[in-house]
CSV table of C-alpha atoms in Angstrom, one decimal:
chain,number,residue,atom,x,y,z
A,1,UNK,CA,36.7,-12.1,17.3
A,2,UNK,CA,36.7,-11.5,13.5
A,3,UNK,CA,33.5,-9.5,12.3
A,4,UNK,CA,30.6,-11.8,11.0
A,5,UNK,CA,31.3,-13.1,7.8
A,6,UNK,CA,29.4,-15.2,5.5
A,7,UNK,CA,30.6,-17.8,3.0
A,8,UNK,CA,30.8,-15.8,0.2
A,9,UNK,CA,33.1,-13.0,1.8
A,10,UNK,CA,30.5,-10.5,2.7
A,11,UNK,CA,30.8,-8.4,6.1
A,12,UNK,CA,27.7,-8.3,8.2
A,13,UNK,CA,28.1,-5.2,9.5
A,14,UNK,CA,24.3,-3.6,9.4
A,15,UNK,CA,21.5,-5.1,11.7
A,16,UNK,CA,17.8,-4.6,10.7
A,17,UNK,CA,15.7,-5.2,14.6
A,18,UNK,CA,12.3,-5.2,14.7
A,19,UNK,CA,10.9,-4.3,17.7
A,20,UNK,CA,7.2,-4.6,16.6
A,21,UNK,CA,5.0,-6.6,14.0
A,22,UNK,CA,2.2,-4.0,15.3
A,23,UNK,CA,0.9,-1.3,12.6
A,24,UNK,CA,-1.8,1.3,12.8
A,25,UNK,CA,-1.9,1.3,9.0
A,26,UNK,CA,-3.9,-0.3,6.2
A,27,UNK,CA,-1.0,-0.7,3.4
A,28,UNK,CA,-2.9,-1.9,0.4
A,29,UNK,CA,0.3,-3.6,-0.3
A,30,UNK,CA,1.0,-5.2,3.4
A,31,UNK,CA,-1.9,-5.0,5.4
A,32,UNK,CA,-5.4,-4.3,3.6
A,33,UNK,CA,-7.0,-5.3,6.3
A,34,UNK,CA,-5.0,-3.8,9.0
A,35,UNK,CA,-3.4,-5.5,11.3
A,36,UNK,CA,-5.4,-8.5,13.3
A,37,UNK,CA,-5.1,-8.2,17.0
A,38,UNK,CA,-3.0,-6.8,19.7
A,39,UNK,CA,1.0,-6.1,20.0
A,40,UNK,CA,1.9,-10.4,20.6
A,41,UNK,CA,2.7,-10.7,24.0
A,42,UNK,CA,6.5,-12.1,23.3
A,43,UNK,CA,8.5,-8.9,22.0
A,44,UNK,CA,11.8,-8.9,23.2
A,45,UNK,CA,12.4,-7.0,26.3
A,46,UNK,CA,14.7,-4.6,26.9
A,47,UNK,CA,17.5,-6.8,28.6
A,48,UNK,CA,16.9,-9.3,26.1
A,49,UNK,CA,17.4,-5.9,23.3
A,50,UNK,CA,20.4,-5.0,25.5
A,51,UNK,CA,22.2,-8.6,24.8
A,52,UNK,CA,21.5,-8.0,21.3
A,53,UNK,CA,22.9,-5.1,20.6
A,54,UNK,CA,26.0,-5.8,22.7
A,55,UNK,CA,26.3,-9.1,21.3
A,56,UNK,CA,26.2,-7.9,17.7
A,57,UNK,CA,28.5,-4.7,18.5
A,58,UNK,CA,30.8,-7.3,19.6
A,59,UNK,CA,30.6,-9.2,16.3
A,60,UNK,CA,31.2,-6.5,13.9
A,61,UNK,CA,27.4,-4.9,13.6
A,62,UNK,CA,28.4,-1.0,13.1
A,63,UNK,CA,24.4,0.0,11.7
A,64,UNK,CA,21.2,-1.0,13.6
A,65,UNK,CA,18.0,0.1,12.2
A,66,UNK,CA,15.1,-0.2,14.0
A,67,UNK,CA,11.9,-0.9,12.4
A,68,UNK,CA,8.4,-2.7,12.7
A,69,UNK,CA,5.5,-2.8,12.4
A,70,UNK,CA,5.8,0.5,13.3
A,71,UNK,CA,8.5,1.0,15.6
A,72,UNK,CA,7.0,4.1,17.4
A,73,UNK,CA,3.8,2.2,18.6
A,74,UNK,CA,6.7,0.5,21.4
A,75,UNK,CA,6.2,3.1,24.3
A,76,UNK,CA,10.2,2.5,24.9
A,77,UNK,CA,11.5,2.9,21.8
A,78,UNK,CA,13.4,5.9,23.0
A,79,UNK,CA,15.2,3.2,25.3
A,80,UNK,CA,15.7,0.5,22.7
A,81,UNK,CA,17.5,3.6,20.9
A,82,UNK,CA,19.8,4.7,24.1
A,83,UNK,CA,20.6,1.0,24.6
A,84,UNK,CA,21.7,1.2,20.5
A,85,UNK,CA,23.4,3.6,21.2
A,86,UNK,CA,25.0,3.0,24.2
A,87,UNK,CA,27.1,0.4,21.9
A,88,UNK,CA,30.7,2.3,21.6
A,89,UNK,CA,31.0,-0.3,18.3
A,90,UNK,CA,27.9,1.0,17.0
A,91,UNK,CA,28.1,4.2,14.8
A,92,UNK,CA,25.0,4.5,13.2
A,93,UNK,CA,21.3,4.1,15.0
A,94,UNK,CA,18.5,4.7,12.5
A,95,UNK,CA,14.8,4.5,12.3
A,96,UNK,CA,12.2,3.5,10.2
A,97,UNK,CA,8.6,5.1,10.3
A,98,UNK,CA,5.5,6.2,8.8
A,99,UNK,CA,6.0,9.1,10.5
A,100,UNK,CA,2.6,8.8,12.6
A,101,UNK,CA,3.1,11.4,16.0
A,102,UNK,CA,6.5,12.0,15.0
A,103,UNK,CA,6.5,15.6,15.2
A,104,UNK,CA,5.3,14.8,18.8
A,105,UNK,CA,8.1,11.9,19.5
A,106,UNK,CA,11.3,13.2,17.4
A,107,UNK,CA,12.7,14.9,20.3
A,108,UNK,CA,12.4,12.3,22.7
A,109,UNK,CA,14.1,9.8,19.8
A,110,UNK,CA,16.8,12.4,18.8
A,111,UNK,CA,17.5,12.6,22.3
A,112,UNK,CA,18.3,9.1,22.7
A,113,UNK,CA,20.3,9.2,20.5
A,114,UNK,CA,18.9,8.2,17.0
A,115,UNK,CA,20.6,9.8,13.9
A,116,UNK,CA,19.1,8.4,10.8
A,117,UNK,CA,15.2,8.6,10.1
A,118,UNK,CA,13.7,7.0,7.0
A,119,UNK,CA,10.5,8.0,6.6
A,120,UNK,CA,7.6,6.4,4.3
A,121,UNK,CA,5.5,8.3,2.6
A,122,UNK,CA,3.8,6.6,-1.1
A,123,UNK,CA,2.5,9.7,-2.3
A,124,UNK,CA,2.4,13.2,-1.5
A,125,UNK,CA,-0.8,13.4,-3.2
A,126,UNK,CA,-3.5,13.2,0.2
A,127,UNK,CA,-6.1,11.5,-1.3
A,128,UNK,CA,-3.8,8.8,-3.1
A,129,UNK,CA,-1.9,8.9,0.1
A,130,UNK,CA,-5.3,8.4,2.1
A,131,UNK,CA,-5.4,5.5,-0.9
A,132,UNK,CA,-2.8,3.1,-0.4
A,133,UNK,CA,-2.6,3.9,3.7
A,134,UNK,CA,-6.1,4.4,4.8
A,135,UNK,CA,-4.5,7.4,6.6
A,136,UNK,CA,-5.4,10.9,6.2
A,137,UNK,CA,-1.7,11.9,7.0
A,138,UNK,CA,0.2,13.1,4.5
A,139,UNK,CA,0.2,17.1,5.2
A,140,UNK,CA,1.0,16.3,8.4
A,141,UNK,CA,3.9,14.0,7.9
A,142,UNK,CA,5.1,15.9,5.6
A,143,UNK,CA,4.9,19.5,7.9
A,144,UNK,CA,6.7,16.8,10.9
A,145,UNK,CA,9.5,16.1,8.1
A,146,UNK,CA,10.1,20.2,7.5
A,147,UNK,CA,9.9,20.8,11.2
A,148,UNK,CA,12.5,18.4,12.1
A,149,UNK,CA,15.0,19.8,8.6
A,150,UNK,CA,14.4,23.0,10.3
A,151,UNK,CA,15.8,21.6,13.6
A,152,UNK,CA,18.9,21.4,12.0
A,153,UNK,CA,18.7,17.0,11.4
A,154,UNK,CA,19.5,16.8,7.8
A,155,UNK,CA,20.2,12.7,7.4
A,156,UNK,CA,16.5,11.9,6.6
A,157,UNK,CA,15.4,9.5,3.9
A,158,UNK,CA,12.3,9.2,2.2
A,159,UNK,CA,10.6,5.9,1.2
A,160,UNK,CA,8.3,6.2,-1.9
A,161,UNK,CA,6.8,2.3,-3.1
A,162,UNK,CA,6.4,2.1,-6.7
A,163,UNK,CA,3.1,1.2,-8.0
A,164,UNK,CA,1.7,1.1,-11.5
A,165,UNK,CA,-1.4,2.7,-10.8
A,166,UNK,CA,0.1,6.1,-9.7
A,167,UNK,CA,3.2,6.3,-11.6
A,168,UNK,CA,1.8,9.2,-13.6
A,169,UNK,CA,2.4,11.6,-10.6
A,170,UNK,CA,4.6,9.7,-8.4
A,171,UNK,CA,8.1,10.6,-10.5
A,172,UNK,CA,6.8,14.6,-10.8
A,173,UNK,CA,5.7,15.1,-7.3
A,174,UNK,CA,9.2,13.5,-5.9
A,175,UNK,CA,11.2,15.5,-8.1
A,176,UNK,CA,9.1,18.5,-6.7
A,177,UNK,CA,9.8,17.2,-3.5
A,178,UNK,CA,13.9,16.8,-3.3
A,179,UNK,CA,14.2,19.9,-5.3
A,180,UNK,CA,14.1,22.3,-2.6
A,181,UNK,CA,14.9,19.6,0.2
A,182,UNK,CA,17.8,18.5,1.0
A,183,UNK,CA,16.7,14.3,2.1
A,184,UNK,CA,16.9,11.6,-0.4
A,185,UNK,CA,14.0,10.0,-2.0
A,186,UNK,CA,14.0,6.2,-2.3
A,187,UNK,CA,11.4,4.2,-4.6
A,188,UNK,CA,11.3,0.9,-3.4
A,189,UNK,CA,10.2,-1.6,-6.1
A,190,UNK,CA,7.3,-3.8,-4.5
A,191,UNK,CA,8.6,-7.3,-3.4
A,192,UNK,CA,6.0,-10.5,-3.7
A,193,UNK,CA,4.9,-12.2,-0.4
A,194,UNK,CA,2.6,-14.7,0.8
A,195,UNK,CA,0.0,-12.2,1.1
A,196,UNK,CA,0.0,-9.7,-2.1
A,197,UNK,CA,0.5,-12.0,-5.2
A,198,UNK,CA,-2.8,-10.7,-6.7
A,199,UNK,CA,-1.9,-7.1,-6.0
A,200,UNK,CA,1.9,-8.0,-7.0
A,201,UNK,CA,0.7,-8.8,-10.4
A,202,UNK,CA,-1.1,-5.6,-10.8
A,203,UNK,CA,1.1,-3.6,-9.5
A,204,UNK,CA,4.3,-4.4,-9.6
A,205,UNK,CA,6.6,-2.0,-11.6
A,206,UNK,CA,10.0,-2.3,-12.5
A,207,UNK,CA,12.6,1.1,-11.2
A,208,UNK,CA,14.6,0.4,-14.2
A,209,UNK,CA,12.6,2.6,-16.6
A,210,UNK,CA,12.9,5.9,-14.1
A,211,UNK,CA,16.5,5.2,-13.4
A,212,UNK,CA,17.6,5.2,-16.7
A,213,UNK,CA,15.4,8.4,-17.1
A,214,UNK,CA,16.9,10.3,-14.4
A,215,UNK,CA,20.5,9.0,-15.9
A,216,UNK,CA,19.6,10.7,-19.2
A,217,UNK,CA,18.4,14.3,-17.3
A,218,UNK,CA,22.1,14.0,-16.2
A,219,UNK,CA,21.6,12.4,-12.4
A,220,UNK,CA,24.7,11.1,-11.2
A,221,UNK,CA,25.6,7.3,-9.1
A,222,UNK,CA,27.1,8.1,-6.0
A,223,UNK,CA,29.2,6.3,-4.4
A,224,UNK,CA,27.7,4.2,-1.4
A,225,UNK,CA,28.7,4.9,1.9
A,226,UNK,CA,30.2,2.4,4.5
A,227,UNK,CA,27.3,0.0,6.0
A,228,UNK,CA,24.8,1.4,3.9
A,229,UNK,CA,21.9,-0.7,2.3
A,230,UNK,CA,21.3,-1.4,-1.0
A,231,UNK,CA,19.6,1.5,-3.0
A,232,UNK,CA,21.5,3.2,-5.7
A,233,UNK,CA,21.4,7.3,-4.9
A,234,UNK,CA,21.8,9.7,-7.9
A,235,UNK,CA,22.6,13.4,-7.4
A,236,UNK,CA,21.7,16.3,-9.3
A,237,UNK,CA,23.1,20.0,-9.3
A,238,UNK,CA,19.7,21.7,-9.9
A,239,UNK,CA,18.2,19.6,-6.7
A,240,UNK,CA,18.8,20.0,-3.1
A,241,UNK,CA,18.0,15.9,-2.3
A,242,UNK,CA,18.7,12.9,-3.9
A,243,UNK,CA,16.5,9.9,-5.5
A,244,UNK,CA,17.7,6.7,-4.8
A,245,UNK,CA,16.3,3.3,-5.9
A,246,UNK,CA,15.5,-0.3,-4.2
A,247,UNK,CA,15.1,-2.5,-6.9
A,248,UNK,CA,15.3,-6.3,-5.5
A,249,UNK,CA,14.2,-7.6,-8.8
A,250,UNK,CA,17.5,-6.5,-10.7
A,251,UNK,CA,20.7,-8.0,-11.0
A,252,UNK,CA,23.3,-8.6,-9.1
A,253,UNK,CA,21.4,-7.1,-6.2
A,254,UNK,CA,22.1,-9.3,-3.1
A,255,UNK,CA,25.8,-8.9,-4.3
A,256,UNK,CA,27.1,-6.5,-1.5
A,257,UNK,CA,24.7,-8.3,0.7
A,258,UNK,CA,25.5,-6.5,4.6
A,259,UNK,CA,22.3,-7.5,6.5
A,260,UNK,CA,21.3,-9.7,9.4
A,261,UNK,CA,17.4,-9.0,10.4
A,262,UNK,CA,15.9,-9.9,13.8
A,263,UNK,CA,12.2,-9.8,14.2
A,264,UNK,CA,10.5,-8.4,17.2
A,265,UNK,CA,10.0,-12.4,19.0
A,266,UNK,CA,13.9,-13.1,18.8
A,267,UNK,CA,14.5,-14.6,15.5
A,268,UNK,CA,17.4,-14.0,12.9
A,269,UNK,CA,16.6,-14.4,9.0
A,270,UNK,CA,19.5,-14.6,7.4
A,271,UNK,CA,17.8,-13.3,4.0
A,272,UNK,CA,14.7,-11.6,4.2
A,273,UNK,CA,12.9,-14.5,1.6
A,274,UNK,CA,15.0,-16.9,3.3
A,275,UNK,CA,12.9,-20.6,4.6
A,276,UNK,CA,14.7,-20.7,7.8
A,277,UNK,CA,14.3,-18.3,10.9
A,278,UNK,CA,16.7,-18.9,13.5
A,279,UNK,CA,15.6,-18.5,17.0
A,280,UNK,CA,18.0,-16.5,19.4
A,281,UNK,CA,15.9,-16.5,22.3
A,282,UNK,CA,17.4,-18.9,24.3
A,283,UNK,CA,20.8,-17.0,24.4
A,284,UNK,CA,19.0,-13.7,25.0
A,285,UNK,CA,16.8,-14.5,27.7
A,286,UNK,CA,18.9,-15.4,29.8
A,287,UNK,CA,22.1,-13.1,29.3
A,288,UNK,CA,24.4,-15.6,27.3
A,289,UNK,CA,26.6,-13.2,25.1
A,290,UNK,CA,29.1,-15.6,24.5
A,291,UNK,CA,26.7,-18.5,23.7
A,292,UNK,CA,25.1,-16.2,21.3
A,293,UNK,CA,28.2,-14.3,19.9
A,294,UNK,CA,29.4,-18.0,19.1
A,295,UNK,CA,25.6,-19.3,17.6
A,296,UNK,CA,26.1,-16.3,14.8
A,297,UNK,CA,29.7,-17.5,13.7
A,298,UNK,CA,28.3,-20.7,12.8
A,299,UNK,CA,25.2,-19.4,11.3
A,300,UNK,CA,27.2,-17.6,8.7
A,301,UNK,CA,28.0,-20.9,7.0
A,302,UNK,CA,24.1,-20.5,6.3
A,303,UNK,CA,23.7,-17.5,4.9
A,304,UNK,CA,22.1,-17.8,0.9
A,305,UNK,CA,24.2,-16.2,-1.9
A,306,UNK,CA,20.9,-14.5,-3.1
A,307,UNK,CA,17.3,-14.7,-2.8
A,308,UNK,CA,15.3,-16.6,-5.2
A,309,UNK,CA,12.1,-13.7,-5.9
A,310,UNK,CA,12.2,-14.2,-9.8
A,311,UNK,CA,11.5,-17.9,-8.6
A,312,UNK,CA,8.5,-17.3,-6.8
A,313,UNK,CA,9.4,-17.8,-3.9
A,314,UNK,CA,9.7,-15.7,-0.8
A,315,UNK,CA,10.2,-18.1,2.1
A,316,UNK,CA,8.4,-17.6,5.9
A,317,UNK,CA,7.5,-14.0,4.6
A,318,UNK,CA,3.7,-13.6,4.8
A,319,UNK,CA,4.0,-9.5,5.1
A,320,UNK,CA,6.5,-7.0,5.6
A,321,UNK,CA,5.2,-6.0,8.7
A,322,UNK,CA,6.4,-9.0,10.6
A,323,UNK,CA,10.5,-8.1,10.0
A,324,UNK,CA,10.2,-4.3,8.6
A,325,UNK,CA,11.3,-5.4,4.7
């Protein structure tokens, strides 16, 4: 069968899965309070993964990221990743993490066969780091990230929100950063959800401004690559890494739209604001590839041409940490 499609020509070739709404952060912008509880007893298993990933491989997925929560808290995350990769359709596995252990854990995931990490880190200041995650763990994610360049894995990522309140350091100390590294440095503009519209208000600040910045110091667009997300990745011949940009907010973003996203209980959002989450269960609990290959052909029909953020409205999304953004 053709590779998913949607109504407005797009290929849906990149899968975001969460494995996990669990976090063992205190985001200021996600979850101030932590999160409430236990891991929910429903997370898809690992046949129930297995399906999945075959399933999509089948229909034209080529990218799955795995992501949370925080993907490491799953104890077999190193097999959701060998069942990822285990897909011969499937040429990219990648993983998104605050980093927590990782040092401890990247061999085991390397291993299995991941070979894209995003890591977040919002400041590489400690104390505003200890700020806005409630974590003393900057040095230490930051002394994982060298250890595992040193290793000789080069196709890291970082992910750096943008808030108003520490943009006076945020742009310096990221340049710093990518000048000697060789990873790419993402600022993700924050997105509005049920949960943060007081803190949206405050903080909220548009990537424009830098972008155009950076353009005038003579950073170059490069070209995106095949299955990649959205960000926008400039080059420079004085740095080693990149900066990139996430800006939902601007235009024309959901244009080259390529994502499907899964949360961690079995169901698809076709947009990450979207009103509607599809539950997949049914096909994947009991085995039914071709019941659930055919389900997602018809869902394309559904798929939104955009999101409707500059309207307010952000659908079933109460915080990032129940689909991984």
């Amino acid at each position: 069968m053709s590779a998913l499609t949607d109504s407005f020509n797009r290929r849906l070739t990149y899968l975001r899965l969460s494995v996990t709404d669990l976090c063992n952060y205190r985001c200021t912008y996600c979850l101030p309070d932590g999160y409430i509880g236990k891991a929910k007893p429903d997370e898809l298993t690992l046949p129930e993964i297995e399906t999945l990933a075959q399933t999509f491989a089948r229909s034209g997925t080529r990218k799955i990221r795995l992501t949370g929560g925080e993907p490491t808290l799953r104890r077999d995350l190193a097999d959701i990743i060998a069942i990822c990769r285990a897909q011969p359709q499937i040429e990219s596995v990648a993983l998104t993490t605050n980093a927590f252990k990782l040092a401890k854990l990247f061999p085991l995931y390397r291993a299995a066969g991941i070979d894209k990490l995003n890591i977040s880190i919002d400041s590489f200041d400690p104390e505003v780091f200890y700020q806005i995650t409630g974590k003393r763990e900057c040095n230490n994610i930051v002394r994982a990230l060298d250890g595992i360049l040193e290793q000789g894995f080069y196709d890291i990522k970082v992910n750096t929100l943008l808030l108003r309140r520490y943009m006076s350091r945020t742009l310096a100390d990221a340049l710093d950063f990518v000048r000697h590294r060789p990873v790419t440095l993402r600022f993700i503009e924050l997105m509005q959800t049920r949960d943060n519209t007081a803190f949206f208000g405050k903080q909220h600040f548009s990537a424009a401004t830098i972008e155009a910045g950076l353009q005038a110091e003579g950073w170059q667009l490069i070209p995106r690559s095949a299955h990649a997300g959205p960000a926008r990745e400039y080059r420079h011949r004085d740095f080693a890494g990149g900066i990139g940009f996430i800006a939902p907010y601007s235009k024309d973003f959901c244009q080259s739209c390529n994502r499907l996203r899964v949360t961690a209980q079995g169901k698809m959002h076709l947009c990450l604001f979207g009103g509607i989450a599809y539950d997949l269960r049914p096909w994947l609990s009991s085995g039914d590839q071709a019941g659930l290959q055919q389900h997602l052909y018809e869902l394309m029909a559904e798929k939104p041409e955009h999101h409707f953020l500059h309207d307010r409205k952000f659908g079933l999304i109460r915080d990032l940490s129940m689909i991984g953004g």
